PDB file of C-alpha atoms in Angstrom:
ATOM      1  CA  MET A   1       0.110   0.003   0.004  1.00 71.00           C
ATOM      2  CA  SER A   2       2.616   2.275   1.105  1.00 87.00           C
ATOM      3  CA  LEU A   3       1.019   5.134   3.048  1.00 94.00           C
ATOM      4  CA  GLU A   4       2.048   8.581   1.770  1.00 94.00           C
ATOM      5  CA  HIS A   5       4.169  10.181   4.509  1.00 97.00           C
ATOM      6  CA  HIS A   6       6.341  13.040   5.303  1.00 96.00           C
ATOM      7  CA  ARG A   7       8.078  14.678   8.365  1.00 96.00           C
ATOM      8  CA  GLU A   8       7.876  17.941   9.643  1.00 93.00           C
ATOM      9  CA  GLN A   9      10.541  18.732  12.094  1.00 88.00           C
ATOM     10  CA  ASP A  10       9.799  15.981  14.461  1.00 95.00           C
ATOM     11  CA  VAL A  11       6.094  15.424  13.258  1.00 98.00           C
ATOM     12  CA  ASP A  12       5.284  12.586  11.209  1.00 98.00           C
ATOM     13  CA  VAL A  13       2.449  13.352   8.664  1.00 98.00           C
ATOM     14  CA  VAL A  14       0.586  10.437   7.399  1.00 98.00           C
ATOM     15  CA  HIS A  15      -2.029  10.533   4.329  1.00 98.00           C
ATOM     16  CA  LEU A  16      -4.344   7.774   4.325  1.00 97.00           C
ATOM     17  CA  PRO A  17      -6.047   6.259   1.305  1.00 96.00           C
ATOM     18  CA  PRO A  18      -9.407   6.971  -0.158  1.00 96.00           C
ATOM     19  CA  ARG A  19     -10.858   3.746   1.194  1.00 95.00           C
ATOM     20  CA  LEU A  20      -9.582   2.632   4.476  1.00 97.00           C
ATOM     21  CA  VAL A  21     -11.486  -0.870   4.968  1.00 97.00           C
ATOM     22  CA  MET A  22     -11.109  -4.300   5.832  1.00 96.00           C
ATOM     23  CA  ALA A  23      -9.451  -5.254   2.657  1.00 95.00           C
ATOM     24  CA  ASN A  24      -6.444  -3.053   3.192  1.00 95.00           C
ATOM     25  CA  ALA A  25      -6.770  -2.177   6.785  1.00 96.00           C
ATOM     26  CA  GLY A  26      -4.085  -4.840   8.011  1.00 96.00           C
ATOM     27  CA  GLU A  27      -1.422  -3.475   5.520  1.00 96.00           C
ATOM     28  CA  ALA A  28      -2.142   0.380   6.480  1.00 97.00           C
ATOM     29  CA  ARG A  29      -2.161  -0.653  10.214  1.00 97.00           C
ATOM     30  CA  SER A  30       1.445  -1.952  10.014  1.00 97.00           C
ATOM     31  CA  GLU A  31       2.596   0.898   7.964  1.00 98.00           C
ATOM     32  CA  LEU A  32       1.135   3.379  10.349  1.00 98.00           C
ATOM     33  CA  LYS A  33       2.956   1.700  13.082  1.00 97.00           C
ATOM     34  CA  ALA A  34       6.168   1.377  11.583  1.00 97.00           C
ATOM     35  CA  ILE A  35       6.140   5.302  10.839  1.00 97.00           C
ATOM     36  CA  ILE A  36       5.187   5.946  14.471  1.00 98.00           C
ATOM     37  CA  SER A  37       7.808   3.553  15.910  1.00 97.00           C
ATOM     38  CA  SER A  38      10.415   5.266  13.765  1.00 96.00           C
ATOM     39  CA  GLY A  39       9.627   8.630  14.778  1.00 97.00           C
ATOM     40  CA  LYS A  40       8.984  10.785  18.047  1.00 97.00           C
ATOM     41  CA  GLY A  41       5.231   9.555  18.771  1.00 97.00           C
ATOM     42  CA  LYS A  42       3.998  12.903  17.294  1.00 98.00           C
ATOM     43  CA  VAL A  43       1.529  11.920  14.349  1.00 98.00           C
ATOM     44  CA  VAL A  44      -0.784  13.834  12.339  1.00 98.00           C
ATOM     45  CA  VAL A  45      -3.282  11.596  10.086  1.00 98.00           C
ATOM     46  CA  ASN A  46      -4.544  13.439   7.162  1.00 98.00           C
ATOM     47  CA  LEU A  47      -7.779  12.407   5.957  1.00 98.00           C
ATOM     48  CA  ALA A  48      -8.205  14.775   3.092  1.00 97.00           C
ATOM     49  CA  LYS A  49      -8.061  11.988   0.667  1.00 97.00           C
ATOM     50  CA  THR A  50     -10.069   9.520   2.960  1.00 97.00           C
ATOM     51  CA  GLU A  51     -13.793   9.118   1.627  1.00 94.00           C
ATOM     52  CA  PHE A  52     -15.070   5.952   3.309  1.00 95.00           C
ATOM     53  CA  MET A  53     -13.738   3.881   6.137  1.00 96.00           C
ATOM     54  CA  ASP A  54     -15.253   0.944   8.011  1.00 97.00           C
ATOM     55  CA  SER A  55     -14.828  -0.287  11.550  1.00 97.00           C
ATOM     56  CA  SER A  56     -11.316  -1.983  10.588  1.00 97.00           C
ATOM     57  CA  GLY A  57     -10.038   1.297   9.138  1.00 97.00           C
ATOM     58  CA  LEU A  58     -11.209   3.063  12.556  1.00 97.00           C
ATOM     59  CA  ALA A  59      -9.379   0.320  14.477  1.00 97.00           C
ATOM     60  CA  VAL A  60      -6.176   1.412  12.198  1.00 97.00           C
ATOM     61  CA  ILE A  61      -6.237   5.047  13.546  1.00 98.00           C
ATOM     62  CA  VAL A  62      -6.904   3.594  17.165  1.00 97.00           C
ATOM     63  CA  ALA A  63      -3.781   1.561  16.862  1.00 97.00           C
ATOM     64  CA  GLY A  64      -1.972   4.648  15.909  1.00 98.00           C
ATOM     65  CA  LEU A  65      -2.986   6.604  18.532  1.00 98.00           C
ATOM     66  CA  GLN A  66      -2.249   3.819  21.284  1.00 97.00           C
ATOM     67  CA  ALA A  67       1.357   3.559  19.544  1.00 97.00           C
ATOM     68  CA  ALA A  68       1.806   7.381  19.752  1.00 98.00           C
ATOM     69  CA  ARG A  69       0.645   7.405  23.421  1.00 97.00           C
ATOM     70  CA  LYS A  70       2.862   4.621  24.216  1.00 97.00           C
ATOM     71  CA  MET A  71       5.767   6.939  23.330  1.00 97.00           C
ATOM     72  CA  ASP A  72       4.287   9.856  25.440  1.00 97.00           C
ATOM     73  CA  GLY A  73       3.108  11.404  21.944  1.00 98.00           C
ATOM     74  CA  ASP A  74      -0.151  11.838  20.524  1.00 98.00           C
ATOM     75  CA  LEU A  75      -1.932  11.546  17.187  1.00 98.00           C
ATOM     76  CA  HIS A  76      -4.021  14.368  15.680  1.00 98.00           C
ATOM     77  CA  LEU A  77      -6.468  13.991  12.723  1.00 98.00           C
ATOM     78  CA  ALA A  78      -6.653  16.513   9.968  1.00 98.00           C
ATOM     79  CA  HIS A  79      -9.067  17.251   7.273  1.00 97.00           C
ATOM     80  CA  MET A  80     -11.786  15.092   8.219  1.00 97.00           C
ATOM     81  CA  SER A  81     -15.077  15.209   5.958  1.00 96.00           C
ATOM     82  CA  ASP A  82     -18.539  15.239   7.227  1.00 94.00           C
ATOM     83  CA  THR A  83     -19.068  11.527   6.477  1.00 93.00           C
ATOM     84  CA  ILE A  84     -16.009  10.275   8.125  1.00 96.00           C
ATOM     85  CA  ARG A  85     -16.669  12.928  11.274  1.00 96.00           C
ATOM     86  CA  ALA A  86     -20.342  11.324  11.423  1.00 94.00           C
ATOM     87  CA  LEU A  87     -18.684   7.874  11.819  1.00 95.00           C
ATOM     88  CA  PHE A  88     -16.193   9.211  14.257  1.00 95.00           C
ATOM     89  CA  GLU A  89     -19.054  10.976  16.451  1.00 94.00           C
ATOM     90  CA  LEU A  90     -21.340   7.649  16.092  1.00 92.00           C
ATOM     91  CA  THR A  91     -18.685   5.625  17.481  1.00 94.00           C
ATOM     92  CA  ARG A  92     -17.553   8.475  20.196  1.00 93.00           C
ATOM     93  CA  LEU A  93     -14.277   8.261  18.901  1.00 95.00           C
ATOM     94  CA  HIS A  94     -14.269  11.938  18.463  1.00 95.00           C
ATOM     95  CA  THR A  95     -13.921  12.201  22.079  1.00 94.00           C
ATOM     96  CA  VAL A  96     -10.479  10.631  22.030  1.00 95.00           C
ATOM     97  CA  PHE A  97      -8.823  12.176  19.146  1.00 97.00           C
ATOM     98  CA  GLN A  98      -8.061  15.996  18.720  1.00 97.00           C
ATOM     99  CA  ILE A  99      -9.373  16.835  15.438  1.00 98.00           C
ATOM    100  CA  PHE A 100      -8.255  19.931  13.234  1.00 98.00           C
ATOM    101  CA  ASP A 101      -9.430  21.575  10.275  1.00 97.00           C
ATOM    102  CA  ASP A 102      -6.192  21.335   8.535  1.00 97.00           C
ATOM    103  CA  GLU A 103      -2.875  19.938   8.590  1.00 97.00           C
ATOM    104  CA  ALA A 104      -0.957  22.872   9.722  1.00 97.00           C
ATOM    105  CA  GLY A 105      -3.080  23.212  12.710  1.00 97.00           C
ATOM    106  CA  ALA A 106      -2.541  19.766  13.446  1.00 98.00           C
ATOM    107  CA  VAL A 107       1.037  20.162  13.419  1.00 97.00           C
ATOM    108  CA  ALA A 108       1.000  23.526  15.343  1.00 97.00           C
ATOM    109  CA  ALA A 109      -0.481  21.755  17.909  1.00 97.00           C
ATOM    110  CA  PHE A 110       2.413  19.662  18.799  1.00 96.00           C
ATOM    111  CA  LYS A 111       4.735  22.771  19.153  1.00 84.00           C
TER     112      LYS A 111
ATOM    113  CA  MET B   1     -34.837   3.178  -8.379  1.00 64.00           C
ATOM    114  CA  THR B   2     -36.989   1.384  -5.685  1.00 81.00           C
ATOM    115  CA  SER B   3     -34.861  -1.621  -5.141  1.00 92.00           C
ATOM    116  CA  LEU B   4     -31.438  -3.040  -5.037  1.00 95.00           C
ATOM    117  CA  HIS B   5     -29.744  -6.117  -5.707  1.00 97.00           C
ATOM    118  CA  LEU B   6     -26.104  -7.471  -5.578  1.00 97.00           C
ATOM    119  CA  GLN B   7     -24.759 -11.023  -5.806  1.00 98.00           C
ATOM    120  CA  PHE B   8     -21.195 -11.486  -5.291  1.00 97.00           C
ATOM    121  CA  THR B   9     -18.617 -13.916  -3.869  1.00 97.00           C
ATOM    122  CA  SER B  10     -16.620 -13.471  -0.298  1.00 97.00           C
ATOM    123  CA  ASN B  11     -12.928 -12.245  -0.832  1.00 96.00           C
ATOM    124  CA  PRO B  12     -11.729 -10.233   2.032  1.00 94.00           C
ATOM    125  CA  THR B  13      -8.992  -8.571  -0.093  1.00 93.00           C
ATOM    126  CA  ASP B  14     -11.419  -7.249  -2.671  1.00 94.00           C
ATOM    127  CA  ILE B  15     -13.573  -4.066  -2.578  1.00 93.00           C
ATOM    128  CA  SER B  16     -15.036  -3.939  -6.199  1.00 94.00           C
ATOM    129  CA  TRP B  17     -18.635  -4.823  -4.382  1.00 95.00           C
ATOM    130  CA  HIS B  18     -18.214  -1.679  -2.591  1.00 95.00           C
ATOM    131  CA  LYS B  19     -18.844   0.683  -5.883  1.00 94.00           C
ATOM    132  CA  ALA B  20     -21.741  -1.224  -7.103  1.00 95.00           C
ATOM    133  CA  LEU B  21     -23.379  -1.317  -3.516  1.00 96.00           C
ATOM    134  CA  GLU B  22     -22.678   2.570  -3.307  1.00 95.00           C
ATOM    135  CA  ARG B  23     -24.292   3.495  -6.512  1.00 95.00           C
ATOM    136  CA  GLN B  24     -27.554   1.154  -6.204  1.00 96.00           C
ATOM    137  CA  LEU B  25     -27.663   2.399  -2.507  1.00 96.00           C
ATOM    138  CA  THR B  26     -27.611   6.077  -3.531  1.00 94.00           C
ATOM    139  CA  ALA B  27     -30.056   5.852  -5.956  1.00 95.00           C
ATOM    140  CA  LEU B  28     -32.419   3.567  -3.778  1.00 96.00           C
ATOM    141  CA  ALA B  29     -32.042   6.247  -0.610  1.00 95.00           C
ATOM    142  CA  GLN B  30     -32.432   9.154  -3.072  1.00 93.00           C
ATOM    143  CA  ALA B  31     -35.624   7.671  -4.255  1.00 93.00           C
ATOM    144  CA  ALA B  32     -36.489   7.183  -0.355  1.00 94.00           C
ATOM    145  CA  GLY B  33     -35.903  10.954   0.122  1.00 93.00           C
ATOM    146  CA  LEU B  34     -33.090  10.366   2.378  1.00 94.00           C
ATOM    147  CA  ASP B  35     -30.095  12.917   2.389  1.00 93.00           C
ATOM    148  CA  ALA B  36     -26.316  12.217   1.639  1.00 92.00           C
ATOM    149  CA  LEU B  37     -25.329  11.814   5.125  1.00 91.00           C
ATOM    150  CA  SER B  38     -28.074   9.397   5.912  1.00 92.00           C
ATOM    151  CA  SER B  39     -27.497   7.385   2.626  1.00 94.00           C
ATOM    152  CA  THR B  40     -23.753   7.055   3.685  1.00 94.00           C
ATOM    153  CA  GLY B  41     -24.840   6.100   7.396  1.00 95.00           C
ATOM    154  CA  LEU B  42     -26.634   3.200   5.642  1.00 96.00           C
ATOM    155  CA  GLN B  43     -23.514   2.272   3.292  1.00 96.00           C
ATOM    156  CA  PHE B  44     -21.625   2.271   6.551  1.00 97.00           C
ATOM    157  CA  ALA B  45     -23.791  -0.226   8.127  1.00 98.00           C
ATOM    158  CA  LEU B  46     -24.479  -2.787   5.134  1.00 98.00           C
ATOM    159  CA  VAL B  47     -20.554  -2.703   4.710  1.00 98.00           C
ATOM    160  CA  GLU B  48     -20.268  -3.846   8.542  1.00 97.00           C
ATOM    161  CA  ALA B  49     -22.777  -6.482   7.872  1.00 98.00           C
ATOM    162  CA  VAL B  50     -21.056  -7.755   4.519  1.00 98.00           C
ATOM    163  CA  ASN B  51     -17.828  -7.691   6.470  1.00 97.00           C
ATOM    164  CA  ASN B  52     -18.969  -9.688   9.286  1.00 97.00           C
ATOM    165  CA  ILE B  53     -20.117 -12.336   6.464  1.00 97.00           C
ATOM    166  CA  MET B  54     -16.792 -12.519   5.088  1.00 97.00           C
ATOM    167  CA  GLU B  55     -14.953 -12.563   8.461  1.00 96.00           C
ATOM    168  CA  HIS B  56     -17.441 -14.700  10.591  1.00 96.00           C
ATOM    169  CA  ALA B  57     -19.680 -16.643   8.352  1.00 98.00           C
ATOM    170  CA  TYR B  58     -17.254 -17.237   6.067  1.00 98.00           C
ATOM    171  CA  ALA B  59     -13.974 -17.043   8.233  1.00 97.00           C
ATOM    172  CA  ASN B  60     -12.176 -15.429   5.501  1.00 96.00           C
ATOM    173  CA  GLU B  61     -12.905 -18.318   2.957  1.00 97.00           C
ATOM    174  CA  ARG B  62     -12.933 -16.958  -0.676  1.00 97.00           C
ATOM    175  CA  ARG B  63     -15.613 -17.527  -3.302  1.00 97.00           C
ATOM    176  CA  ARG B  64     -18.683 -18.322  -1.241  1.00 98.00           C
ATOM    177  CA  PRO B  65     -22.057 -16.669  -2.250  1.00 98.00           C
ATOM    178  CA  ILE B  66     -23.250 -13.281  -0.647  1.00 98.00           C
ATOM    179  CA  ASP B  67     -26.615 -11.856  -1.608  1.00 98.00           C
ATOM    180  CA  VAL B  68     -27.727  -8.450  -0.797  1.00 98.00           C
ATOM    181  CA  SER B  69     -31.033  -7.072  -1.649  1.00 98.00           C
ATOM    182  CA  GLY B  70     -32.874  -3.980  -0.800  1.00 97.00           C
ATOM    183  CA  ARG B  71     -36.252  -2.338  -1.524  1.00 97.00           C
ATOM    184  CA  GLN B  72     -38.197   0.549  -0.625  1.00 94.00           C
ATOM    185  CA  ASP B  73     -41.826   0.874   0.424  1.00 91.00           C
ATOM    186  CA  PRO B  74     -43.789   3.816   1.697  1.00 90.00           C
ATOM    187  CA  ARG B  75     -43.051   3.005   5.549  1.00 92.00           C
ATOM    188  CA  CYS B  76     -39.351   1.571   5.407  1.00 95.00           C
ATOM    189  CA  LEU B  77     -36.176   0.490   3.682  1.00 97.00           C
ATOM    190  CA  THR B  78     -35.434  -3.084   4.105  1.00 97.00           C
ATOM    191  CA  PHE B  79     -32.124  -4.738   3.188  1.00 98.00           C
ATOM    192  CA  VAL B  80     -31.839  -8.529   3.317  1.00 98.00           C
ATOM    193  CA  LEU B  81     -28.336 -10.316   3.527  1.00 98.00           C
ATOM    194  CA  ARG B  82     -28.043 -14.202   2.642  1.00 98.00           C
ATOM    195  CA  ASP B  83     -25.063 -16.120   3.160  1.00 98.00           C
ATOM    196  CA  ARG B  84     -24.337 -20.208   3.473  1.00 98.00           C
ATOM    197  CA  GLY B  85     -21.812 -19.678   6.318  1.00 98.00           C
ATOM    198  CA  ILE B  86     -21.779 -20.642   9.730  1.00 98.00           C
ATOM    199  CA  PRO B  87     -24.730 -19.377  11.642  1.00 97.00           C
ATOM    200  CA  MET B  88     -24.450 -16.153  13.807  1.00 96.00           C
ATOM    201  CA  PRO B  89     -23.943 -16.742  17.518  1.00 94.00           C
ATOM    202  CA  LEU B  90     -27.237 -15.363  19.571  1.00 95.00           C
ATOM    203  CA  PRO B  91     -27.784 -13.052  20.992  1.00 95.00           C
ATOM    204  CA  LEU B  92     -26.924 -10.661  18.416  1.00 95.00           C
ATOM    205  CA  PRO B  93     -24.358  -7.813  19.670  1.00 94.00           C
ATOM    206  CA  ASP B  94     -26.543  -4.860  20.985  1.00 93.00           C
ATOM    207  CA  GLY B  95     -24.586  -2.257  19.688  1.00 92.00           C
ATOM    208  CA  SER B  96     -23.423  -0.735  23.031  1.00 92.00           C
ATOM    209  CA  PRO B  97     -20.350   1.789  22.558  1.00 88.00           C
ATOM    210  CA  ALA B  98     -17.330   0.007  22.367  1.00 85.00           C
ATOM    211  CA  ASP B  99     -14.556   1.166  24.881  1.00 88.00           C
ATOM    212  CA  PRO B 100     -13.084   4.402  23.123  1.00 85.00           C
ATOM    213  CA  MET B 101      -9.368   2.964  22.818  1.00 88.00           C
ATOM    214  CA  ALA B 102     -10.491  -0.706  21.911  1.00 89.00           C
ATOM    215  CA  GLU B 103      -9.525  -1.514  18.324  1.00 88.00           C
ATOM    216  CA  SER B 104     -12.595  -3.974  17.769  1.00 89.00           C
ATOM    217  CA  GLY B 105     -16.118  -3.979  18.610  1.00 90.00           C
ATOM    218  CA  ARG B 106     -17.827  -1.003  16.712  1.00 95.00           C
ATOM    219  CA  GLY B 107     -19.506  -3.138  13.924  1.00 96.00           C
ATOM    220  CA  TRP B 108     -22.713  -3.463  15.447  1.00 96.00           C
ATOM    221  CA  GLN B 109     -22.727  -0.165  16.732  1.00 96.00           C
ATOM    222  CA  ILE B 110     -22.516   1.059  13.339  1.00 97.00           C
ATOM    223  CA  ILE B 111     -25.345  -1.257  12.076  1.00 97.00           C
ATOM    224  CA  ARG B 112     -27.642  -0.526  14.833  1.00 97.00           C
ATOM    225  CA  ALA B 113     -27.586   3.200  14.387  1.00 95.00           C
ATOM    226  CA  ALA B 114     -28.472   2.968  10.970  1.00 96.00           C
ATOM    227  CA  PHE B 115     -31.141   0.196  11.281  1.00 97.00           C
ATOM    228  CA  PRO B 116     -33.287  -0.120  14.229  1.00 96.00           C
ATOM    229  CA  GLY B 117     -34.905  -3.163  13.056  1.00 97.00           C
ATOM    230  CA  VAL B 118     -32.903  -6.167  13.133  1.00 97.00           C
ATOM    231  CA  CYS B 119     -34.068  -9.819  12.421  1.00 97.00           C
ATOM    232  CA  TYR B 120     -31.658 -12.868  11.924  1.00 98.00           C
ATOM    233  CA  GLU B 121     -32.812 -16.024  10.827  1.00 97.00           C
ATOM    234  CA  ARG B 122     -31.212 -19.157   9.945  1.00 98.00           C
ATOM    235  CA  ILE B 123     -33.469 -20.943   6.836  1.00 97.00           C
ATOM    236  CA  ASP B 124     -32.563 -24.110   5.293  1.00 96.00           C
ATOM    237  CA  GLY B 125     -28.771 -23.642   5.917  1.00 96.00           C
ATOM    238  CA  GLU B 126     -28.684 -19.935   4.906  1.00 98.00           C
ATOM    239  CA  ASN B 127     -28.111 -17.063   7.445  1.00 98.00           C
ATOM    240  CA  VAL B 128     -30.952 -14.298   6.379  1.00 98.00           C
ATOM    241  CA  LEU B 129     -30.349 -11.236   8.379  1.00 98.00           C
ATOM    242  CA  THR B 130     -33.077  -8.327   7.752  1.00 98.00           C
ATOM    243  CA  LEU B 131     -32.396  -4.733   8.263  1.00 98.00           C
ATOM    244  CA  THR B 132     -35.120  -2.092   8.329  1.00 97.00           C
ATOM    245  CA  ARG B 133     -34.778   1.576   8.439  1.00 96.00           C
ATOM    246  CA  PRO B 134     -38.181   3.376   8.818  1.00 95.00           C
ATOM    247  CA  LEU B 135     -38.746   6.355   6.852  1.00 93.00           C
ATOM    248  CA  ILE B 136     -39.397   9.647   8.622  1.00 78.00           C
ATOM    249  CA  GLY B 137     -42.866  10.791   8.357  1.00 68.00           C
ATOM    250  CA  SER B 138     -44.245   6.942   7.365  1.00 59.00           C
ATOM    251  CA  GLY B 139     -45.751   6.533  10.879  1.00 52.00           C
ATOM    252  CA  ALA B 140     -43.736   3.241  11.040  1.00 50.00           C
ATOM    253  CA  THR B 141     -42.323   2.248  14.217  1.00 48.00           C
ATOM    254  CA  PRO B 142     -38.695   0.728  14.402  1.00 47.00           C
ATOM    255  CA  GLY B 143     -38.921  -3.196  13.958  1.00 46.00           C
ATOM    256  CA  ALA B 144     -38.347  -5.215  17.196  1.00 46.00           C
ATOM    257  CA  GLU B 145     -35.505  -7.454  17.037  1.00 57.00           C
ATOM    258  CA  SER B 146     -36.177 -11.062  16.579  1.00 58.00           C
ATOM    259  CA  ASN B 147     -33.837 -14.007  16.255  1.00 62.00           C
ATOM    260  CA  THR B 148     -34.956 -17.246  14.899  1.00 53.00           C
ATOM    261  CA  THR B 149     -32.623 -20.338  14.124  1.00 45.00           C
TER     262      THR B 149
END
């Protein structure tokens, strides 16, 4: 799959694919955790391209949050569409993530 | 469009059925007067229900039959999912919220949020899951849950 990833100072910014579902969640989970473990535990997940997600996709993001927090870091979310936000609210995951309108704000919140 | 019908086979790494489901479901939901967000909520739920078939009923085995049908009547939208895998354990999950930090346990929460009416039956070796969504203003009440084996 190869998640799109770049680093801004000590913050890892990761873009998730248009559909994050059972079919690709395992691979995405492994890649996200590898990115996090190679960094400082400060992670921004950019959802600008993500149009659809199922519970397996949600699990990928929760696994990333857990990995970041184990490193005394955090995982911020950015560019969430209305439909993905509805899914987060339905599953109450919006209560455990910091959600930002854009990537720059999500990165800046680490500083 | 007032009905939907998809037949495909199980393959946990293939998502080609997603697009077909989205296309037919969008048309059906629009005909029923649902807005885009509500339509996507139905899509989230139906994808979870099909995922359950692939992952649990068929234990990730490939090339097993899955049939999804849907129809609109004046009172509700009804979807029926059929497979020939192992029976669902009963009682069905009640959709209670998962621990926010848990990695699993959200599938039924998503299904039940979209479909107040859930009926599961095992008929002649086939799992039949019927999901019902009352239409606003129809006067219909959410269907009570029932399980039949």
